[in-house]
Short mmCIF file of N, CA and C in Angstrom, two decimals:
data_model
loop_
_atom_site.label_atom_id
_atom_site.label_comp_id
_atom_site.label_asym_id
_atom_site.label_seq_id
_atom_site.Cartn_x
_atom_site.Cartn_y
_atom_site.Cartn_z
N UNK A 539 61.00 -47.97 -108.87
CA UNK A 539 59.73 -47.89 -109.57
C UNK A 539 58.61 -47.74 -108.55
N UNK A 540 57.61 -47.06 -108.36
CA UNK A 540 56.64 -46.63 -107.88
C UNK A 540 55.53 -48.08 -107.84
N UNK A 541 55.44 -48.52 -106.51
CA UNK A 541 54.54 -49.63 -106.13
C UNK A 541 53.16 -49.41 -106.69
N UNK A 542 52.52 -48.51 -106.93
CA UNK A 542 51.67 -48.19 -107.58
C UNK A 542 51.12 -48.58 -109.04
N UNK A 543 52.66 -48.81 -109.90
CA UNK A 543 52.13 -49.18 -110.79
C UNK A 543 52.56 -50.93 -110.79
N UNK A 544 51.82 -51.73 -112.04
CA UNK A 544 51.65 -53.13 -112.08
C UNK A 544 52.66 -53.57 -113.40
N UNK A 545 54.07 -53.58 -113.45
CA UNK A 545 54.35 -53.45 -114.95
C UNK A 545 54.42 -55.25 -115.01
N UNK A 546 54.50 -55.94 -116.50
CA UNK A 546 54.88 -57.15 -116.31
C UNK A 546 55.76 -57.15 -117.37
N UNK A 547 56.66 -58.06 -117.31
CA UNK A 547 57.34 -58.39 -118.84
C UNK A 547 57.05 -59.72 -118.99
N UNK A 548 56.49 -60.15 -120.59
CA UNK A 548 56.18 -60.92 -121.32
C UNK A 548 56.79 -61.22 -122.19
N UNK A 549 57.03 -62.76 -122.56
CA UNK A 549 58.23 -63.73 -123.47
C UNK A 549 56.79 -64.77 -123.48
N UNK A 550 57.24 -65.91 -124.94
CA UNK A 550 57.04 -66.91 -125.18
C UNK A 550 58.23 -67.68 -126.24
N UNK A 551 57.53 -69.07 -126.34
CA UNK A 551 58.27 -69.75 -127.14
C UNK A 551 57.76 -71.08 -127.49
N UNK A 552 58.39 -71.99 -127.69
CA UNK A 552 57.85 -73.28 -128.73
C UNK A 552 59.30 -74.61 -128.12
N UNK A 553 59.03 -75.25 -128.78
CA UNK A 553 60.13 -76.48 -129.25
C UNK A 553 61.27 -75.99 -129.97
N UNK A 554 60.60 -75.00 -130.60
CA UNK A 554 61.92 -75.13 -131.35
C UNK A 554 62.96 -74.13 -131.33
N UNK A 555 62.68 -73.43 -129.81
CA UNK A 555 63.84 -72.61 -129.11
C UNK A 555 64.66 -73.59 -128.29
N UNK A 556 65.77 -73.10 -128.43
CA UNK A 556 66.88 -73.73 -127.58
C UNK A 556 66.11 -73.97 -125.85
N UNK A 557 66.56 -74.92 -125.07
CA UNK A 557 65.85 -74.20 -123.64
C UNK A 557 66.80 -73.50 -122.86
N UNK A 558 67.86 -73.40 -123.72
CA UNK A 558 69.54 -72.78 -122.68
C UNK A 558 68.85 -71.33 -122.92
N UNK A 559 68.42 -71.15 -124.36
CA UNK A 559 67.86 -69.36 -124.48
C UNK A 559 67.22 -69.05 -123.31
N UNK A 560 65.70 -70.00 -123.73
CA UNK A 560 65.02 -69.89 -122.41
C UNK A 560 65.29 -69.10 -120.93
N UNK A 561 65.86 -69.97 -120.91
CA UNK A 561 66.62 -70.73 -119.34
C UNK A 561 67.35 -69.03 -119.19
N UNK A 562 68.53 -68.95 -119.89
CA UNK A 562 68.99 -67.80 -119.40
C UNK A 562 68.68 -66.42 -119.64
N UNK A 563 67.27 -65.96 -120.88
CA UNK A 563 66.82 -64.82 -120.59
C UNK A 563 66.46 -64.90 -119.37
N UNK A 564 65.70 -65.83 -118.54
CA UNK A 564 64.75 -66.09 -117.13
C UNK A 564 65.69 -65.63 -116.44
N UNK A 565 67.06 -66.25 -116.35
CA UNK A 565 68.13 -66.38 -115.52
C UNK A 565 68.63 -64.47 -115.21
N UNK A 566 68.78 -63.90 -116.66
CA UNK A 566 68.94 -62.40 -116.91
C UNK A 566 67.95 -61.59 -116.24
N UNK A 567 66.86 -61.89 -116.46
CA UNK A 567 65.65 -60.88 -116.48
C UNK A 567 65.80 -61.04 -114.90
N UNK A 568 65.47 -62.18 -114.43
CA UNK A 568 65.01 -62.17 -112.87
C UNK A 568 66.45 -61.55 -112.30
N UNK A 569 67.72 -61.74 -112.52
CA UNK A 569 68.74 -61.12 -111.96
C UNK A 569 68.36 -59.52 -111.43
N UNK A 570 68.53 -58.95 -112.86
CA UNK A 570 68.38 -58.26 -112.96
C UNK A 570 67.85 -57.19 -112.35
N UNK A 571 66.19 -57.71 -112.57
CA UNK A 571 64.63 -57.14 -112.11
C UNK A 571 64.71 -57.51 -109.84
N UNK A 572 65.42 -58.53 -109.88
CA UNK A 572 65.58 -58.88 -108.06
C UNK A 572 63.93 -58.79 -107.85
N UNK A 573 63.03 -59.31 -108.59
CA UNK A 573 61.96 -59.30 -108.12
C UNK A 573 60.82 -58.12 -108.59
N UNK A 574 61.59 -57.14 -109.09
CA UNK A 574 60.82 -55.78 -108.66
C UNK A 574 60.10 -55.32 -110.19
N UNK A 575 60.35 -56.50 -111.14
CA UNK A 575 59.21 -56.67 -112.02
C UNK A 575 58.99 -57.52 -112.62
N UNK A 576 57.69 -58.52 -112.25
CA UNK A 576 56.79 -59.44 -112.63
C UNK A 576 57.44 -60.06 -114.14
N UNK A 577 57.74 -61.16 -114.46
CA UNK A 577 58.10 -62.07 -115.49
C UNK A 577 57.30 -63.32 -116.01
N UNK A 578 56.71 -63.29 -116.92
CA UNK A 578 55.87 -64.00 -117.60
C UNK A 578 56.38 -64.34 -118.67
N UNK A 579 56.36 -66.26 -118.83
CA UNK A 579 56.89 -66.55 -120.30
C UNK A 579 55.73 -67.68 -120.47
N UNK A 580 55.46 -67.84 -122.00
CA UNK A 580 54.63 -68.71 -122.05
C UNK A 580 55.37 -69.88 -123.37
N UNK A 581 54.84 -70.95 -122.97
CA UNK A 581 55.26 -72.01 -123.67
C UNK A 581 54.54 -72.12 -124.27
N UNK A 582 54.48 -73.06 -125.77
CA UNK A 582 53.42 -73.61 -126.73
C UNK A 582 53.89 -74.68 -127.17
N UNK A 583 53.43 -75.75 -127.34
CA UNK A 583 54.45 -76.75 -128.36
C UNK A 583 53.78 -77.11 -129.67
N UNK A 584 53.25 -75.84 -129.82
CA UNK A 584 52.64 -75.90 -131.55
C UNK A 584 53.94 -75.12 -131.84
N UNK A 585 54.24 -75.67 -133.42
CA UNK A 585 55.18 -75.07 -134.37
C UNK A 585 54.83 -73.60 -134.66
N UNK A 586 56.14 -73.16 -135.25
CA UNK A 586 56.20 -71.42 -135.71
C UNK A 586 55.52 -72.00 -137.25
N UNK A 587 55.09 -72.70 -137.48
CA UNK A 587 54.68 -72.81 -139.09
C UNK A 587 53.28 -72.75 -138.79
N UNK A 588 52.65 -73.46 -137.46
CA UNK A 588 51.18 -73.47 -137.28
C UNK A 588 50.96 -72.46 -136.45
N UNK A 589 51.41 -71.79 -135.37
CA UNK A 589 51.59 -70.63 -134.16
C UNK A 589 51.05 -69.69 -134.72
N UNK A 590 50.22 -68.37 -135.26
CA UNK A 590 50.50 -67.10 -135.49
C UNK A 590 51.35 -66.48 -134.33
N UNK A 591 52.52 -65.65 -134.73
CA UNK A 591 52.65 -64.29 -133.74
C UNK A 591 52.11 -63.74 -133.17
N UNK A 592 51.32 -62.92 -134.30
CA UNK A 592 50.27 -62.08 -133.79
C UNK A 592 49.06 -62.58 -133.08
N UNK A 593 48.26 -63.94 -133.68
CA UNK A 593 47.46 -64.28 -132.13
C UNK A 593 47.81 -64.62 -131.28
N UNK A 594 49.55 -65.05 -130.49
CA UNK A 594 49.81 -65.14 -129.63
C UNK A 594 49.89 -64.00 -128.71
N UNK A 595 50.63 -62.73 -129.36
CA UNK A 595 50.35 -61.28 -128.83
C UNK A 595 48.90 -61.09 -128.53
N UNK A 596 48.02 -61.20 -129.29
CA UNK A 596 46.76 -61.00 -129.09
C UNK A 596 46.62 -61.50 -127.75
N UNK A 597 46.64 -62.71 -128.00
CA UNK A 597 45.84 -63.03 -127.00
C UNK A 597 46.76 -62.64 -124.99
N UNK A 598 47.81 -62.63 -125.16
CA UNK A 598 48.77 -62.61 -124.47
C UNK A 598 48.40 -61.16 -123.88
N UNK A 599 48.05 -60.06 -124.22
CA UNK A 599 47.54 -59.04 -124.12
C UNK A 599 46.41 -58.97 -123.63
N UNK A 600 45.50 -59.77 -124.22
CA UNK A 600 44.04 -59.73 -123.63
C UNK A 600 44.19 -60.09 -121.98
N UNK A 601 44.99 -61.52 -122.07
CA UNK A 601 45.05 -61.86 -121.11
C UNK A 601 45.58 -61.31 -119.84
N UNK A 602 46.73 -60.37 -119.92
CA UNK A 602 47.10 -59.94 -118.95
C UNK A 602 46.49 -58.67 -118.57
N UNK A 603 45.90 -57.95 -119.66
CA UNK A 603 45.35 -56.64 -119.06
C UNK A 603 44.15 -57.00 -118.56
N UNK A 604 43.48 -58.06 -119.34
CA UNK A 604 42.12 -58.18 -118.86
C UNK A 604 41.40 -59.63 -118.34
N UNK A 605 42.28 -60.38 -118.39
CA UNK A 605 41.75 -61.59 -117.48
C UNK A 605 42.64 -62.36 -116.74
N UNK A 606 44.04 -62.06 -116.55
CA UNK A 606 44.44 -61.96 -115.26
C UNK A 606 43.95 -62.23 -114.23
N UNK A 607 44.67 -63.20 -112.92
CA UNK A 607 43.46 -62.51 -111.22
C UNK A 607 44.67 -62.29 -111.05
N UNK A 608 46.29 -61.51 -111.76
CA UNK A 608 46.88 -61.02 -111.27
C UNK A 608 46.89 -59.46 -111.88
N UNK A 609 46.68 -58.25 -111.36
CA UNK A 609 46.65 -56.74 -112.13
C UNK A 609 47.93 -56.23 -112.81
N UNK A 610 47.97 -56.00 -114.47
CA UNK A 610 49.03 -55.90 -114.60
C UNK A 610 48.29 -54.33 -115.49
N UNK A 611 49.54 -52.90 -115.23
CA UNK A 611 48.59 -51.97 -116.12
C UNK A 611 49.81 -51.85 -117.32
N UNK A 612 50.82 -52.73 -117.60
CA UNK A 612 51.46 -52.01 -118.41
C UNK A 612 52.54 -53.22 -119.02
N UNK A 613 52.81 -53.82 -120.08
CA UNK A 613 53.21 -54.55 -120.35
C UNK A 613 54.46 -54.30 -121.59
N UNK A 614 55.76 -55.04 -121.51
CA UNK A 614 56.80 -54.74 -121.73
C UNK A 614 56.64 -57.18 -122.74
N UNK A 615 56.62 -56.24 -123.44
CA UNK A 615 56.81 -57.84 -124.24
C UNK A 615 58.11 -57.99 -125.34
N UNK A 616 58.94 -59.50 -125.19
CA UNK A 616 60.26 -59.55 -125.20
C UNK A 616 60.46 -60.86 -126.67
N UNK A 617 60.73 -60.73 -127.21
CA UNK A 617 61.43 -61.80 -127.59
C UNK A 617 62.18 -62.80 -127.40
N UNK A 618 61.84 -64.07 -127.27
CA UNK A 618 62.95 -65.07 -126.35
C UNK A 618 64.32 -64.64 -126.82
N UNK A 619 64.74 -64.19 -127.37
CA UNK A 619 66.17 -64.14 -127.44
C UNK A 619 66.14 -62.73 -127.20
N UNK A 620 65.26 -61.57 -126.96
CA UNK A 620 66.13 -60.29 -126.61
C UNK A 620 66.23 -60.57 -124.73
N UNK A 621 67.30 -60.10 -124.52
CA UNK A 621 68.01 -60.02 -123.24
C UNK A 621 68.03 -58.82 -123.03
N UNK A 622 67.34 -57.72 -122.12
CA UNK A 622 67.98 -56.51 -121.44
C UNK A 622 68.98 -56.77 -120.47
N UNK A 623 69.95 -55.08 -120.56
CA UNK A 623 71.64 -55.25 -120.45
C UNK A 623 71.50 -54.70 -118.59
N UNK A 624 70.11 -54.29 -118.09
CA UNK A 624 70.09 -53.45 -116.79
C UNK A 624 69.13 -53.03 -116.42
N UNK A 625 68.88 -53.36 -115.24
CA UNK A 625 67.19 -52.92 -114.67
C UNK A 625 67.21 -51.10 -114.90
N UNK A 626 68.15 -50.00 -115.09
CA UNK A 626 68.05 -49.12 -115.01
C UNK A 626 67.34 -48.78 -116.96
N UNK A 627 67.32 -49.51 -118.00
CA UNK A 627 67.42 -49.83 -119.00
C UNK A 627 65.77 -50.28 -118.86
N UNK A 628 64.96 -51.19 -118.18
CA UNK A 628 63.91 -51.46 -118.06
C UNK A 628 63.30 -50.34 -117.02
N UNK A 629 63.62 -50.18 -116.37
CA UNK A 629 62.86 -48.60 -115.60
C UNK A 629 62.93 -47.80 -116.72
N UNK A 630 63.35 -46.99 -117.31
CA UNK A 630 63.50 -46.07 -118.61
C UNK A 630 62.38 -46.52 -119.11
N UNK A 631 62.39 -48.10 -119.61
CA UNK A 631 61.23 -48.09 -120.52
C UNK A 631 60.12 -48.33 -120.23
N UNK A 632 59.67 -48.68 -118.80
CA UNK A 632 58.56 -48.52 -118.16
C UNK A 632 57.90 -47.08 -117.60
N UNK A 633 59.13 -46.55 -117.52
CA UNK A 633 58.62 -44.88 -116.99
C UNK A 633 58.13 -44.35 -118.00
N UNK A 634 58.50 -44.62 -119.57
CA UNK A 634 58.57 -43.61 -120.54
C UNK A 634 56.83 -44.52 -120.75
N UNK A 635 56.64 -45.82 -120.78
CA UNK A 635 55.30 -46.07 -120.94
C UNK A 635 54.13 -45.47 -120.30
N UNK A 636 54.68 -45.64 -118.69
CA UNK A 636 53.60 -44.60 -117.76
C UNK A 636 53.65 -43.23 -118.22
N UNK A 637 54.15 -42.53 -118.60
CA UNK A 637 54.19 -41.16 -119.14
C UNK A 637 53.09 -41.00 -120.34
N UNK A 638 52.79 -42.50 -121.14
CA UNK A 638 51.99 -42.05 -121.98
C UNK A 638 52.27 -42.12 -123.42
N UNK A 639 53.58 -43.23 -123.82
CA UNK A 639 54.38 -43.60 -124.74
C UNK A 639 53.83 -44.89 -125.28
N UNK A 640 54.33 -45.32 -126.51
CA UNK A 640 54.64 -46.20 -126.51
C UNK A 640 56.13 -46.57 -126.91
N UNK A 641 56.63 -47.76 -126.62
CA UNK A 641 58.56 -47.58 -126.32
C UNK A 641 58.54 -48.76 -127.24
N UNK A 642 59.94 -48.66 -127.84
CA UNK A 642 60.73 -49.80 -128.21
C UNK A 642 61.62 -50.15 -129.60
N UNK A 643 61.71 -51.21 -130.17
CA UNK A 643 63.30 -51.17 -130.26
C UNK A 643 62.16 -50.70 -132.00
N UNK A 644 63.10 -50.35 -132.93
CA UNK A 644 62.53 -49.85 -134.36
C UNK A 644 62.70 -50.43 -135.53
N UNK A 645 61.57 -50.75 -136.05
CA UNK A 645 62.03 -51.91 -137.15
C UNK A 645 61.32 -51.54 -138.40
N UNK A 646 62.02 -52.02 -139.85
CA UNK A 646 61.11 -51.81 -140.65
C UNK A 646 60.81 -52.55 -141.75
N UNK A 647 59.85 -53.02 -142.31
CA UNK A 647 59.96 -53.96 -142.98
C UNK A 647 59.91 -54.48 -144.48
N UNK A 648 60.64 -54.57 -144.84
CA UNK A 648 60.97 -54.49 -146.22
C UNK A 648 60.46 -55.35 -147.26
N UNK A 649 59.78 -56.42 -146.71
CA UNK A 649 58.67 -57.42 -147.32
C UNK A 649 57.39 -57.45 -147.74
N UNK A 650 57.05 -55.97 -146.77
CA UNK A 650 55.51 -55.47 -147.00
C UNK A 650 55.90 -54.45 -148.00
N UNK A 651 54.31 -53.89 -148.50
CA UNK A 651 53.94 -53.11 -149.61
C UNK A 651 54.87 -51.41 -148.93
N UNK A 652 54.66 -51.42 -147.36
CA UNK A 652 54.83 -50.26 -146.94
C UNK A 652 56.39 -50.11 -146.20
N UNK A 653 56.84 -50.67 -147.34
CA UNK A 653 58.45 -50.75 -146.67
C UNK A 653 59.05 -49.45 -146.37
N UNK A 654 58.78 -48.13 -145.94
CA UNK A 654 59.29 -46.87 -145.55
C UNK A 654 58.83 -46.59 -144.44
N UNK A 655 57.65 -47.54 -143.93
CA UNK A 655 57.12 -47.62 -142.52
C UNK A 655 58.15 -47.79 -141.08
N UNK A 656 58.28 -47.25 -139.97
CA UNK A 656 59.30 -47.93 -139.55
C UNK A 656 58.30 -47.70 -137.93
N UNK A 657 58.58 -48.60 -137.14
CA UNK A 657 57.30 -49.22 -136.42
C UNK A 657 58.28 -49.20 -135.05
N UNK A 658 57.46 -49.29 -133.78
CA UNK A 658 57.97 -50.26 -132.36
C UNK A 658 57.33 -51.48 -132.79
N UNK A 659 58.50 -52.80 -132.82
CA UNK A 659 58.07 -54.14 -133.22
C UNK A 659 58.43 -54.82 -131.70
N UNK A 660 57.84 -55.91 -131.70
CA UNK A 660 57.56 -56.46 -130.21
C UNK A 660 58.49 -57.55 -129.76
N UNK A 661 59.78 -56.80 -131.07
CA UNK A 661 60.75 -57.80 -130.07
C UNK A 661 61.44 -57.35 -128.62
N UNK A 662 60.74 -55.64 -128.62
CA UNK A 662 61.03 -55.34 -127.64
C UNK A 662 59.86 -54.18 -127.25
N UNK A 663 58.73 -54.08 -127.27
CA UNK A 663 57.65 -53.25 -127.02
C UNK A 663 56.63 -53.08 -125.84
N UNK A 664 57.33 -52.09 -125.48
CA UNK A 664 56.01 -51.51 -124.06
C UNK A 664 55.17 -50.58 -124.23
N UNK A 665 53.80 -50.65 -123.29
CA UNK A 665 52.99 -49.92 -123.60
C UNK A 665 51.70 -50.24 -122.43
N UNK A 666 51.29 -49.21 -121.59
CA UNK A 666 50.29 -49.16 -121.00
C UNK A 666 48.71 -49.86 -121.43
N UNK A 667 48.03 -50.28 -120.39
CA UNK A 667 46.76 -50.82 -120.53
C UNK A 667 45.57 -49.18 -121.41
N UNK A 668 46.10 -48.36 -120.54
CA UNK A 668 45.61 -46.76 -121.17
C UNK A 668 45.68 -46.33 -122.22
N UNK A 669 47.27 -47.02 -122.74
CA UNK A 669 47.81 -46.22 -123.69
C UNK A 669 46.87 -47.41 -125.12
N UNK A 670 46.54 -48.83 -124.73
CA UNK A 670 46.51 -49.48 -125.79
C UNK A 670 44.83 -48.90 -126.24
N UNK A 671 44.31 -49.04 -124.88
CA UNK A 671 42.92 -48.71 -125.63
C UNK A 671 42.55 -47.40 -126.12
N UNK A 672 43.54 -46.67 -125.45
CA UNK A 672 43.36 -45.19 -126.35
C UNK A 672 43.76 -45.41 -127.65
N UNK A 673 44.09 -45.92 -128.18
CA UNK A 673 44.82 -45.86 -129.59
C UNK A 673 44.05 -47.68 -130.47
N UNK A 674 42.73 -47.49 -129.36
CA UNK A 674 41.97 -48.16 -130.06
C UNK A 674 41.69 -50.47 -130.10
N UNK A 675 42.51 -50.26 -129.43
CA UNK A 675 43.33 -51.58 -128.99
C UNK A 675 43.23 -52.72 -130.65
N UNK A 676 44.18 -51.78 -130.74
CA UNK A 676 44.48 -52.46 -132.13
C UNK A 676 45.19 -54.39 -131.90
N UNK A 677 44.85 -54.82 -133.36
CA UNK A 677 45.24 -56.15 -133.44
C UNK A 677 46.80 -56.12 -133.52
N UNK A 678 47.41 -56.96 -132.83
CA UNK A 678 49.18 -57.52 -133.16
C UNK A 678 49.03 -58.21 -134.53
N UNK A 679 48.30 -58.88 -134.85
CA UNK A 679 48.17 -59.80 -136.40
C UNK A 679 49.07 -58.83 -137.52
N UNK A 680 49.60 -59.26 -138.05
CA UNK A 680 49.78 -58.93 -139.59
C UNK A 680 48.95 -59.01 -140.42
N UNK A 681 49.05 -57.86 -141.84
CA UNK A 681 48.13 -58.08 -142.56
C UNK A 681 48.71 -57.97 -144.06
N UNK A 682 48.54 -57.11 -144.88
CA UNK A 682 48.91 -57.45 -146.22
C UNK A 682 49.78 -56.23 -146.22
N UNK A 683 49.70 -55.16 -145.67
CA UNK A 683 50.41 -53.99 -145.56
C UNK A 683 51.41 -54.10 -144.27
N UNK A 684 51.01 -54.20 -143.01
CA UNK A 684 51.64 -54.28 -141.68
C UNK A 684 52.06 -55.49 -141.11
N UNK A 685 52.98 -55.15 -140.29
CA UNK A 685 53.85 -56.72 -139.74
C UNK A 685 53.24 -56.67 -138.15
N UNK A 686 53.88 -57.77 -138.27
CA UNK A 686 53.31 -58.22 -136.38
C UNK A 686 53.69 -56.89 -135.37
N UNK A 687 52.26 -56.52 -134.78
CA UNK A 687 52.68 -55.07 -134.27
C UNK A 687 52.71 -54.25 -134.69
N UNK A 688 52.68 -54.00 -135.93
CA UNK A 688 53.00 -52.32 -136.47
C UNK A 688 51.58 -51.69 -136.22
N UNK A 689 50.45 -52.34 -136.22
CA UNK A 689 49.48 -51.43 -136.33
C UNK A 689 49.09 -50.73 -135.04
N UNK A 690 50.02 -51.06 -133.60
CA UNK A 690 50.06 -50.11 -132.55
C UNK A 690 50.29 -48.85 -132.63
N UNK A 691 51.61 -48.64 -133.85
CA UNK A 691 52.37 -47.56 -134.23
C UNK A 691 51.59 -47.04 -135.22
N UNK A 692 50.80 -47.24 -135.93
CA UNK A 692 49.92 -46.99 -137.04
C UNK A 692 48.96 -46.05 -136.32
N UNK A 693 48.11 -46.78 -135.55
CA UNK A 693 47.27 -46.25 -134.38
C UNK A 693 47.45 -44.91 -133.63
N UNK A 694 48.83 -45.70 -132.79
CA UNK A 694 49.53 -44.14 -132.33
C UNK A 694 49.49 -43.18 -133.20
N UNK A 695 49.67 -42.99 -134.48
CA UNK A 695 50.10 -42.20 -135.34
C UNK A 695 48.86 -41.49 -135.78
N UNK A 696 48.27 -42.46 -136.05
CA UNK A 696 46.45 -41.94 -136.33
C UNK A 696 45.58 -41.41 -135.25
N UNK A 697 46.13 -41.39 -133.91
CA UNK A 697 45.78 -40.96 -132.78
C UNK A 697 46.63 -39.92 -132.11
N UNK A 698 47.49 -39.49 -132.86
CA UNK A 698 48.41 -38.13 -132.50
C UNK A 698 49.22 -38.44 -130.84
N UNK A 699 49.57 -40.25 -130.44
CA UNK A 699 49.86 -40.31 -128.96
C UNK A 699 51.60 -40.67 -129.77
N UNK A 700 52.06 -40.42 -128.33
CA UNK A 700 53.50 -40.16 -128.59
C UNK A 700 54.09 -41.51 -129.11
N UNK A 701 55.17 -42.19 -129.82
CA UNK A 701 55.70 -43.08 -129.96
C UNK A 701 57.46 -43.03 -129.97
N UNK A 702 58.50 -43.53 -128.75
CA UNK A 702 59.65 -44.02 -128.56
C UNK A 702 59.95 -45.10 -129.53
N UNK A 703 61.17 -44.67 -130.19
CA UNK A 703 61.39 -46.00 -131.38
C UNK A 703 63.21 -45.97 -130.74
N UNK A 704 63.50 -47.03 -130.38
CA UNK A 704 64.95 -46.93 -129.62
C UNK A 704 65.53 -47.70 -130.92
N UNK A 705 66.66 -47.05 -131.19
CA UNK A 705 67.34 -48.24 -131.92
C UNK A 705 68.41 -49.22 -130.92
N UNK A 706 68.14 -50.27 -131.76
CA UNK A 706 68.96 -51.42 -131.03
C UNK A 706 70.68 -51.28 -131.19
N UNK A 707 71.06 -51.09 -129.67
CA UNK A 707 72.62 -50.66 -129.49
C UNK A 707 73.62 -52.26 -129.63
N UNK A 708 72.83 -53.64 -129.59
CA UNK A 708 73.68 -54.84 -129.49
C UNK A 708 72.47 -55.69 -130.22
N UNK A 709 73.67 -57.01 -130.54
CA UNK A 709 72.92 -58.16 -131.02
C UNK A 709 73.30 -59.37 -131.08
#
C-alpha cells in the first residue's frame, strides 16, 4: 500500500460482546495488517438498547477524518464480529476506495418501507474522506425509510459516484 495514503480500520463494541470476539478480531486484524494498517476499536459500556449505531458511526467518522491529531484519509469500518480472511482482501478494499468507490459487503433490508434497496452496510464499509464529502457527508443514522448506512449508498447514487457492493463469501 502506498505510504502516502492514511487508511484506518474501525470496530466498536459494548458489554455485551463476548471479549474472546473482541480479543481475536484484534488478534486477526493486527496479524494480518503486520502493522501496515492502523486499527481502531472503541469501547462503550452503554447498552445496544440505549447506544444508537448510527451516532456511534457518526460520530466515529467525524472523529477520525476530522478531529483526530492522528491523519486518517480513508476509513474501512468493521463489525466486531466481521473478521477479514487476508491483508491482500483489505488492500483490494482500500485501493478500490482510493480510486474513488465506495466498497463493501451488500445488504438489504427487509424491515424498512424500501425493502428492494440493497446498500454497502457497515458491517463491512470503506470509503474515503473525499469520497464522503463529495456525496455530501451524509448521516449513518437510520430513518423511517433507510438503515444504518444506507444513506451513503443513497447519496452515492444521487451523486452518480461509483458504489462496490461485495457479497459476503463466509459467515
Amino acid at each position: 500500500m502506498n505510504t502516502a495514503k492514511y487508511p484506518v480500520i474501525f470496530t466498536f463494541h459494548n458489554d455485551a460482546i463476548d471479549k474472546k470476539i473482541v480479543e481475536y478480531q484484534s488478534k486477526v486484524i493486527n496479524k494480518i495488517t503486520q502493522g501496515r494498517i492502523a486499527f481502531r476499536s472503541l469501547y462503550s459500556n452503554v447498552s445496544f438498547d440505549v447506544m444508537d449505531h448510527g451516532e456511534v458511526l457518526n460520530k466515529a467518522v467525524y472523529h477520525l477524518f476530522y478531529r483526530s491529531k492522528e491523519y486518517w484519509d480513508c476509513i474501512l469500518i468493521l463489525d466486531i464480529d466481521c473478521v477479514p480472511l487476508s491483508y491482500q482482501a483489505l488492500e483490494t478494499t482500500f485501493n478500490l476506495a482510493y480510486e474513488g468507490k465506495l466498497v463493501g459487503n451488500i445488504q438489504r433490508s427487509n424491515h424498512l418501507e424500501n425493502n428492494q434497496h440493497t446498500y454497502v452496510a457497515p458491517s463491512y464499509m470503506c470509503f474515503t474522506r473525499d469520497y464522503y464529502e463529495d456525496i455530501g457527508t451524509p448521516t449513518m443514522n437510520n430513518t423511517w425509510k433507510y438503515d444504518v448506512g444506507e444513506l451513503l449508498t443513497v447519496n452515492a447514487d444521487r451523486f452518480n459516484k461509483p458504489v462496490i457492493k461485495f457479497m459476503p463469501l463466509h459467515s
